[in-house]
């Protein structure tokens, strides 16, 4: 359906949106916890869970993106675009690891 | 003023709720990006920003919590409760570092 | 034996040195892997293991440090020094989480 | 020049070995700090610096690995091997992010 070679996560799009909605709900839950003066350590446990869920989404998206780019590259033989893709992906990984 | 010795983040409560609301908005933004088939690397950049913002909230909450516990401990001289606080805080830090 | 209130990891000192020696050996192992042209993914697995081991040492040292400071504070009732300790510890946690 | 399609970091091999040697020296430095009862927070600062240096090496190796694999795939048109490479790389990234 899509003609874009670099948007590789459409196949599981609905799944990612669902996971992000759950994460949104978890963030709202943390807001409530803070408002209701919940025990700090419980709030932190929840924040760690959200961070993990976000990282898992990010890694899933990255996996699909690279897979998609690489598949197109084998078809197109476009080595230069692939070089650019790797450079971009590496920078994204760097930001994820440092976040 | 407070009767709870272990809920140390009430002073900046409103600020944390505001930051968490902004984070909630960012998560919704990422949902939209995925739905609208945005470029994957841009989605990842946004996810990294959210993760950073969440970690900053967590570290802020932990700082206030420990500060609060420690202040009470000097007043109360309750060494045992402090030992327990440190054990809990360490486990929370471990989860944050690993998340 | 020590008269310093802020050097709280002496009790398990030998254990930490042993763990750091193992980490040193693991880093040397990675050097050899790179020199011998080992498979990249295996090198990365090893680097992740070293990072985890280092983080565990850091969290252990931090735990003992805070425990030690807090114990002294209850004895001394020195609230100001504790405030400073928490500020320092928070900054250290921030660096660990971001590393 | 190389006959191995999956060992993509040979070009900068010497540079990586040098960086790993520096990291090894830093780990030895931390051992000394612990033995000499250095201030805990200074030890943690050093551990964070080592972790960062290790992560940078890992990201560099991964970048070269993926670049190398992808280059060969365009030449060979071996889509299946690439799929496997992406799966492996994703798992390695996951371990790095979680470490």
Short mmCIF file of C-alpha atoms in Angstrom, two decimals:
data_model
loop_
_atom_site.label_atom_id
_atom_site.label_comp_id
_atom_site.label_asym_id
_atom_site.label_seq_id
_atom_site.Cartn_x
_atom_site.Cartn_y
_atom_site.Cartn_z
CA UNK A 1 0.00 0.00 0.00
CA UNK A 2 2.81 2.37 0.84
CA UNK A 3 5.33 3.30 -1.82
CA UNK A 4 7.90 4.60 0.62
CA UNK A 5 10.99 2.43 1.05
CA UNK A 6 11.93 3.86 4.43
CA UNK A 7 8.69 3.56 6.37
CA UNK A 8 9.02 0.00 7.45
CA UNK A 9 6.71 -0.37 10.41
CA UNK A 10 3.31 -0.17 8.74
CA UNK A 11 2.70 -3.92 9.03
CA UNK A 12 2.54 -3.87 12.80
CA UNK A 13 1.28 -0.29 13.02
CA UNK A 14 -1.93 -1.12 14.89
CA UNK A 15 0.03 -3.13 17.44
CA UNK A 16 2.42 -0.25 18.12
CA UNK A 17 -0.44 2.22 18.49
CA UNK A 18 -2.06 -0.13 21.00
CA UNK A 19 1.15 -0.45 23.00
CA UNK A 20 1.62 3.33 22.96
CA UNK A 21 -1.94 3.80 24.20
CA UNK A 22 -1.19 1.47 27.09
CA UNK A 23 1.95 3.51 27.82
CA UNK A 24 -0.11 6.72 27.72
CA UNK A 25 -2.45 5.15 30.29
CA UNK A 26 0.52 4.20 32.46
CA UNK A 27 1.81 7.79 32.37
CA UNK A 28 -1.64 9.02 33.44
CA UNK A 29 -1.53 6.43 36.23
CA UNK A 30 1.76 7.90 37.46
CA UNK A 31 0.22 11.38 37.42
CA UNK A 32 -2.57 10.12 39.66
CA UNK A 33 -0.06 8.42 41.94
CA UNK A 34 1.86 11.69 42.36
CA UNK A 35 -1.35 13.68 42.90
CA UNK A 36 -2.58 11.17 45.48
CA UNK A 37 0.77 11.27 47.23
CA UNK A 38 1.56 7.59 46.58
CA UNK A 39 4.70 6.07 48.03
CA UNK A 40 7.68 7.36 46.03
CA UNK A 41 9.30 3.96 45.47
CA UNK A 42 6.05 2.63 43.94
CA UNK A 43 6.00 5.62 41.58
CA UNK A 44 9.60 4.88 40.55
CA UNK A 45 8.77 1.20 39.92
CA UNK A 46 6.00 2.33 37.60
CA UNK A 47 8.28 4.83 35.81
CA UNK A 48 10.85 2.06 35.24
CA UNK A 49 8.12 -0.15 33.74
CA UNK A 50 7.06 2.65 31.37
CA UNK A 51 10.65 3.28 30.32
CA UNK A 52 11.08 -0.42 29.54
CA UNK A 53 7.86 -0.51 27.53
CA UNK A 54 8.96 2.57 25.56
CA UNK A 55 12.40 1.12 24.85
CA UNK A 56 10.76 -2.11 23.63
CA UNK A 57 8.57 -0.12 21.23
CA UNK A 58 11.62 1.81 19.99
CA UNK A 59 13.65 -1.36 19.40
CA UNK A 60 10.71 -2.97 17.59
CA UNK A 61 10.29 0.05 15.31
CA UNK A 62 14.01 0.18 14.60
CA UNK A 63 14.09 -3.53 13.77
CA UNK A 64 11.28 -3.20 11.28
CA UNK A 65 12.77 -0.04 9.79
CA UNK A 66 16.18 -1.59 9.17
CA UNK A 67 14.59 -4.80 7.87
CA UNK A 68 12.49 -2.81 5.45
CA UNK A 69 15.37 -0.63 4.21
CA UNK A 70 17.63 -3.62 3.75
CA UNK A 71 14.97 -5.54 1.82
CA UNK A 72 14.53 -2.64 -0.56
CA UNK A 73 18.26 -2.25 -0.96
CA UNK A 74 18.68 -5.82 -2.14
CA UNK A 75 15.95 -5.19 -4.74
CA UNK A 76 17.19 -1.76 -5.79
CA UNK A 77 20.90 -2.28 -5.30
CA UNK A 78 21.03 1.26 -3.92
CA UNK A 79 24.19 1.08 -1.81
CA UNK A 80 24.33 4.80 -1.12
CA UNK A 81 20.87 5.02 0.39
CA UNK A 82 21.77 2.06 2.59
CA UNK A 83 24.92 3.79 3.85
CA UNK A 84 22.75 6.74 4.83
CA UNK A 85 20.24 4.41 6.51
CA UNK A 86 22.98 2.80 8.63
CA UNK A 87 24.33 6.21 9.67
CA UNK A 88 20.85 7.33 10.72
CA UNK A 89 20.09 4.06 12.51
CA UNK A 90 23.39 4.21 14.43
CA UNK A 91 22.63 7.74 15.62
CA UNK A 92 19.16 6.60 16.72
CA UNK A 93 20.67 3.65 18.64
CA UNK A 94 23.14 6.04 20.28
CA UNK A 95 20.27 8.23 21.49
CA UNK A 96 18.37 5.17 22.77
CA UNK A 97 21.39 3.80 24.65
CA UNK A 98 22.13 7.20 26.21
CA UNK A 99 18.52 8.08 27.01
CA UNK B 1 3.53 19.89 58.64
CA UNK B 2 3.28 16.52 56.93
CA UNK B 3 2.43 13.45 58.93
CA UNK B 4 3.93 11.04 56.47
CA UNK B 5 7.66 10.47 56.90
CA UNK B 6 8.16 8.63 53.63
CA UNK B 7 6.25 10.72 51.09
CA UNK B 8 8.82 13.32 50.34
CA UNK B 9 7.77 14.83 47.04
CA UNK B 10 4.67 16.78 48.00
CA UNK B 11 6.45 20.13 47.83
CA UNK B 12 7.01 19.96 44.11
CA UNK B 13 3.98 17.79 43.43
CA UNK B 14 2.30 20.23 41.02
CA UNK B 15 5.51 20.56 39.03
CA UNK B 16 5.83 16.80 38.64
CA UNK B 17 2.21 16.44 37.58
CA UNK B 18 2.79 19.13 34.95
CA UNK B 19 5.88 17.37 33.63
CA UNK B 20 4.02 14.06 33.52
CA UNK B 21 1.18 15.71 31.61
CA UNK B 22 3.69 16.97 29.05
CA UNK B 23 5.10 13.42 28.80
CA UNK B 24 1.56 12.05 28.32
CA UNK B 25 1.13 14.53 25.45
CA UNK B 26 4.44 13.41 23.94
CA UNK B 27 3.32 9.76 24.06
CA UNK B 28 0.10 10.74 22.28
CA UNK B 29 2.24 12.57 19.73
CA UNK B 30 4.21 9.39 19.06
CA UNK B 31 0.93 7.48 18.59
CA UNK B 32 -0.08 10.00 15.94
CA UNK B 33 3.33 9.74 14.28
CA UNK B 34 2.99 5.96 14.03
CA UNK B 35 -0.60 6.22 12.76
CA UNK B 36 0.40 8.79 10.16
CA UNK B 37 3.32 6.63 9.06
CA UNK B 38 5.97 9.17 10.09
CA UNK B 39 9.61 8.47 9.35
CA UNK B 40 10.82 5.81 11.81
CA UNK B 41 13.98 7.63 12.88
CA UNK B 42 11.92 10.70 13.84
CA UNK B 43 9.67 8.47 15.95
CA UNK B 44 12.74 7.02 17.70
CA UNK B 45 14.12 10.50 18.39
CA UNK B 46 10.84 11.37 20.05
CA UNK B 47 10.83 8.14 22.09
CA UNK B 48 14.37 8.89 23.32
CA UNK B 49 13.23 12.37 24.40
CA UNK B 50 10.30 10.88 26.34
CA UNK B 51 12.56 8.33 28.02
CA UNK B 52 14.92 11.12 29.09
CA UNK B 53 12.05 13.20 30.47
CA UNK B 54 10.73 10.19 32.41
CA UNK B 55 14.15 9.40 33.85
CA UNK B 56 14.53 13.03 34.91
CA UNK B 57 11.18 12.88 36.74
CA UNK B 58 12.22 9.61 38.41
CA UNK B 59 15.56 11.01 39.57
CA UNK B 60 13.86 14.14 40.88
CA UNK B 61 11.31 12.11 42.84
CA UNK B 62 14.03 9.85 44.25
CA UNK B 63 16.12 12.85 45.31
CA UNK B 64 13.22 14.38 47.20
CA UNK B 65 12.26 11.06 48.74
CA UNK B 66 15.75 10.35 50.08
CA UNK B 67 16.14 13.96 51.25
CA UNK B 68 12.86 13.74 53.11
CA UNK B 69 13.60 10.37 54.74
CA UNK B 70 17.04 11.49 55.81
CA UNK B 71 15.72 14.71 57.32
CA UNK B 72 13.20 12.79 59.39
CA UNK B 73 15.83 10.29 60.46
CA UNK B 74 18.04 13.00 61.93
CA UNK B 75 15.04 14.28 63.90
CA UNK B 76 13.79 10.85 64.95
CA UNK B 77 17.11 9.05 65.21
CA UNK B 78 15.40 6.03 63.69
CA UNK B 79 18.37 4.19 62.22
CA UNK B 80 16.46 1.06 61.34
CA UNK B 81 13.90 2.84 59.20
CA UNK B 82 16.77 4.55 57.36
CA UNK B 83 18.46 1.21 56.64
CA UNK B 84 15.21 0.05 55.07
CA UNK B 85 14.92 3.30 53.08
CA UNK B 86 18.42 2.86 51.63
CA UNK B 87 17.67 -0.76 50.67
CA UNK B 88 14.48 0.32 48.90
CA UNK B 89 16.15 3.29 47.20
CA UNK B 90 19.00 1.11 45.93
CA UNK B 91 16.57 -1.36 44.40
CA UNK B 92 14.71 1.52 42.74
CA UNK B 93 17.99 2.90 41.33
CA UNK B 94 18.86 -0.58 40.04
CA UNK B 95 15.54 -0.73 38.18
CA UNK B 96 16.09 2.76 36.75
CA UNK B 97 19.62 1.98 35.56
CA UNK B 98 18.49 -1.29 33.96
CA UNK B 99 15.30 0.09 32.42
CA UNK C 1 39.74 1.78 61.30
CA UNK C 2 38.86 4.68 59.02
CA UNK C 3 38.02 8.05 60.47
CA UNK C 4 36.27 9.31 57.39
CA UNK C 5 32.48 9.44 57.60
CA UNK C 6 31.96 9.47 53.82
CA UNK C 7 34.05 6.51 52.70
CA UNK C 8 31.51 3.83 53.25
CA UNK C 9 32.66 0.92 51.14
CA UNK C 10 35.71 -0.25 53.08
CA UNK C 11 33.90 -3.26 54.53
CA UNK C 12 33.49 -4.94 51.19
CA UNK C 13 36.56 -3.37 49.63
CA UNK C 14 38.29 -6.65 48.81
CA UNK C 15 35.15 -7.96 47.13
CA UNK C 16 34.88 -4.88 44.90
CA UNK C 17 38.54 -5.07 43.95
CA UNK C 18 38.04 -8.72 42.98
CA UNK C 19 35.01 -7.88 40.84
CA UNK C 20 36.89 -5.02 39.17
CA UNK C 21 39.80 -7.37 38.44
CA UNK C 22 37.37 -9.75 36.74
CA UNK C 23 35.99 -6.81 34.73
CA UNK C 24 39.55 -5.84 33.76
CA UNK C 25 40.07 -9.40 32.52
CA UNK C 26 36.83 -9.22 30.54
CA UNK C 27 37.97 -5.97 28.87
CA UNK C 28 41.24 -7.67 27.92
CA UNK C 29 39.18 -10.55 26.54
CA UNK C 30 37.27 -8.13 24.31
CA UNK C 31 40.58 -6.68 23.07
CA UNK C 32 41.67 -10.17 22.06
CA UNK C 33 38.32 -10.80 20.39
CA UNK C 34 38.71 -7.64 18.30
CA UNK C 35 42.34 -8.45 17.46
CA UNK C 36 41.41 -11.99 16.43
CA UNK C 37 38.56 -10.69 14.31
CA UNK C 38 35.83 -12.41 16.36
CA UNK C 39 32.23 -12.19 15.25
CA UNK C 40 30.97 -8.66 16.02
CA UNK C 41 27.75 -9.75 17.74
CA UNK C 42 29.75 -11.93 20.17
CA UNK C 43 31.93 -8.92 20.97
CA UNK C 44 28.81 -6.82 21.66
CA UNK C 45 27.37 -9.52 23.93
CA UNK C 46 30.59 -9.41 25.92
CA UNK C 47 30.57 -5.59 26.09
CA UNK C 48 26.98 -5.68 27.41
CA UNK C 49 28.03 -8.15 30.10
CA UNK C 50 30.91 -5.87 31.16
CA UNK C 51 28.62 -2.85 31.27
CA UNK C 52 26.19 -4.75 33.50
CA UNK C 53 28.99 -5.86 35.82
CA UNK C 54 30.26 -2.28 36.07
CA UNK C 55 26.80 -0.90 36.80
CA UNK C 56 26.35 -3.53 39.53
CA UNK C 57 29.63 -2.47 41.15
CA UNK C 58 28.57 1.18 40.93
CA UNK C 59 25.18 0.52 42.52
CA UNK C 60 26.80 -1.55 45.27
CA UNK C 61 29.29 1.22 46.06
CA UNK C 62 26.55 3.84 46.06
CA UNK C 63 24.40 1.75 48.39
CA UNK C 64 27.20 1.37 50.91
CA UNK C 65 28.14 5.04 50.61
CA UNK C 66 24.61 6.29 51.33
CA UNK C 67 24.16 3.72 54.11
CA UNK C 68 27.38 4.87 55.72
CA UNK C 69 26.61 8.60 55.43
CA UNK C 70 23.12 8.13 56.81
CA UNK C 71 24.36 6.09 59.75
CA UNK C 72 26.82 8.83 60.69
CA UNK C 73 24.16 11.48 60.31
CA UNK C 74 21.89 9.83 62.82
CA UNK C 75 24.81 9.73 65.27
CA UNK C 76 26.06 13.27 64.54
CA UNK C 77 22.75 14.90 63.76
CA UNK C 78 24.54 16.80 61.01
CA UNK C 79 21.62 17.62 58.71
CA UNK C 80 23.60 19.93 56.46
CA UNK C 81 26.22 17.36 55.57
CA UNK C 82 23.41 14.93 54.74
CA UNK C 83 21.77 17.44 52.40
CA UNK C 84 25.08 17.70 50.56
CA UNK C 85 25.41 13.91 50.48
CA UNK C 86 21.97 13.53 48.88
CA UNK C 87 22.78 16.20 46.27
CA UNK C 88 26.03 14.41 45.38
CA UNK C 89 24.39 10.99 45.32
CA UNK C 90 21.59 12.22 43.04
CA UNK C 91 24.11 13.64 40.58
CA UNK C 92 25.99 10.33 40.62
CA UNK C 93 22.76 8.41 39.96
CA UNK C 94 21.98 10.78 37.10
CA UNK C 95 25.35 10.03 35.51
CA UNK C 96 24.83 6.28 36.00
CA UNK C 97 21.35 6.33 34.45
CA UNK C 98 22.57 8.39 31.48
CA UNK C 99 25.81 6.47 30.95
CA UNK D 1 39.88 -7.82 0.30
CA UNK D 2 38.34 -9.66 3.20
CA UNK D 3 36.70 -13.00 2.64
CA UNK D 4 34.46 -12.79 5.67
CA UNK D 5 31.13 -11.16 5.03
CA UNK D 6 30.16 -10.73 8.66
CA UNK D 7 33.32 -9.39 10.28
CA UNK D 8 32.99 -5.77 9.42
CA UNK D 9 35.22 -3.97 11.88
CA UNK D 10 38.68 -4.96 10.66
CA UNK D 11 39.33 -1.55 9.08
CA UNK D 12 39.33 0.29 12.37
CA UNK D 13 40.53 -2.71 14.39
CA UNK D 14 43.67 -1.03 15.73
CA UNK D 15 41.65 1.97 16.85
CA UNK D 16 39.21 -0.21 18.79
CA UNK D 17 42.02 -2.15 20.45
CA UNK D 18 43.56 1.15 21.52
CA UNK D 19 40.28 2.39 22.97
CA UNK D 20 39.78 -0.92 24.80
CA UNK D 21 43.30 -0.68 26.22
CA UNK D 22 42.46 2.76 27.55
CA UNK D 23 39.28 1.33 29.09
CA UNK D 24 41.31 -1.49 30.66
CA UNK D 25 43.59 1.17 32.20
CA UNK D 26 40.55 3.04 33.51
CA UNK D 27 39.22 -0.14 35.17
CA UNK D 28 42.63 -0.63 36.81
CA UNK D 29 42.42 2.99 37.95
CA UNK D 30 39.08 2.30 39.62
CA UNK D 31 40.59 -0.74 41.39
CA UNK D 32 43.31 1.49 42.79
CA UNK D 33 40.72 4.08 43.84
CA UNK D 34 38.77 1.44 45.76
CA UNK D 35 41.96 0.01 47.32
CA UNK D 36 43.11 3.48 48.36
CA UNK D 37 39.69 4.23 49.84
CA UNK D 38 38.95 7.09 47.42
CA UNK D 39 35.78 9.10 47.81
CA UNK D 40 32.88 6.95 46.60
CA UNK D 41 31.30 9.61 44.37
CA UNK D 42 34.60 10.04 42.51
CA UNK D 43 34.71 6.28 41.94
CA UNK D 44 31.15 6.38 40.55
CA UNK D 45 32.04 9.26 38.21
CA UNK D 46 34.88 7.17 36.86
CA UNK D 47 32.66 4.08 36.45
CA UNK D 48 30.12 6.18 34.50
CA UNK D 49 32.92 7.39 32.21
CA UNK D 50 34.05 3.80 31.57
CA UNK D 51 30.48 2.68 30.83
CA UNK D 52 30.12 5.52 28.32
CA UNK D 53 33.41 4.62 26.64
CA UNK D 54 32.36 0.96 26.42
CA UNK D 55 28.97 1.84 24.96
CA UNK D 56 30.67 4.05 22.37
CA UNK D 57 32.93 1.16 21.34
CA UNK D 58 29.92 -1.15 21.10
CA UNK D 59 27.94 1.29 18.95
CA UNK D 60 30.95 1.82 16.70
CA UNK D 61 31.44 -1.93 16.23
CA UNK D 62 27.74 -2.43 15.54
CA UNK D 63 27.71 0.38 12.98
CA UNK D 64 30.63 -1.13 11.07
CA UNK D 65 29.14 -4.62 11.31
CA UNK D 66 25.78 -3.59 9.87
CA UNK D 67 27.45 -1.42 7.22
CA UNK D 68 29.61 -4.34 6.17
CA UNK D 69 26.75 -6.87 6.08
CA UNK D 70 24.55 -4.53 4.10
CA UNK D 71 27.29 -3.79 1.57
CA UNK D 72 27.80 -7.49 0.95
CA UNK D 73 24.08 -8.08 0.68
CA UNK D 74 23.72 -5.56 -2.12
CA UNK D 75 26.52 -7.34 -3.97
CA UNK D 76 25.31 -10.87 -3.24
CA UNK D 77 21.58 -10.21 -3.19
CA UNK D 78 21.38 -12.60 -0.26
CA UNK D 79 18.15 -11.44 1.39
CA UNK D 80 17.94 -14.32 3.83
CA UNK D 81 21.34 -13.73 5.35
CA UNK D 82 20.40 -10.08 5.78
CA UNK D 83 17.19 -10.98 7.60
CA UNK D 84 19.28 -13.03 10.01
CA UNK D 85 21.76 -10.16 10.40
CA UNK D 86 18.96 -7.73 11.34
CA UNK D 87 17.55 -10.20 13.88
CA UNK D 88 20.98 -10.60 15.47
CA UNK D 89 21.69 -6.88 15.44
CA UNK D 90 18.34 -6.09 17.06
CA UNK D 91 19.02 -8.56 19.87
CA UNK D 92 22.46 -6.99 20.39
CA UNK D 93 20.91 -3.50 20.53
CA UNK D 94 18.36 -4.77 23.05
CA UNK D 95 21.16 -6.05 25.29
CA UNK D 96 23.04 -2.75 24.96
CA UNK D 97 19.98 -0.66 25.80
CA UNK D 98 19.15 -2.85 28.81
CA UNK D 99 22.74 -3.17 30.08
#
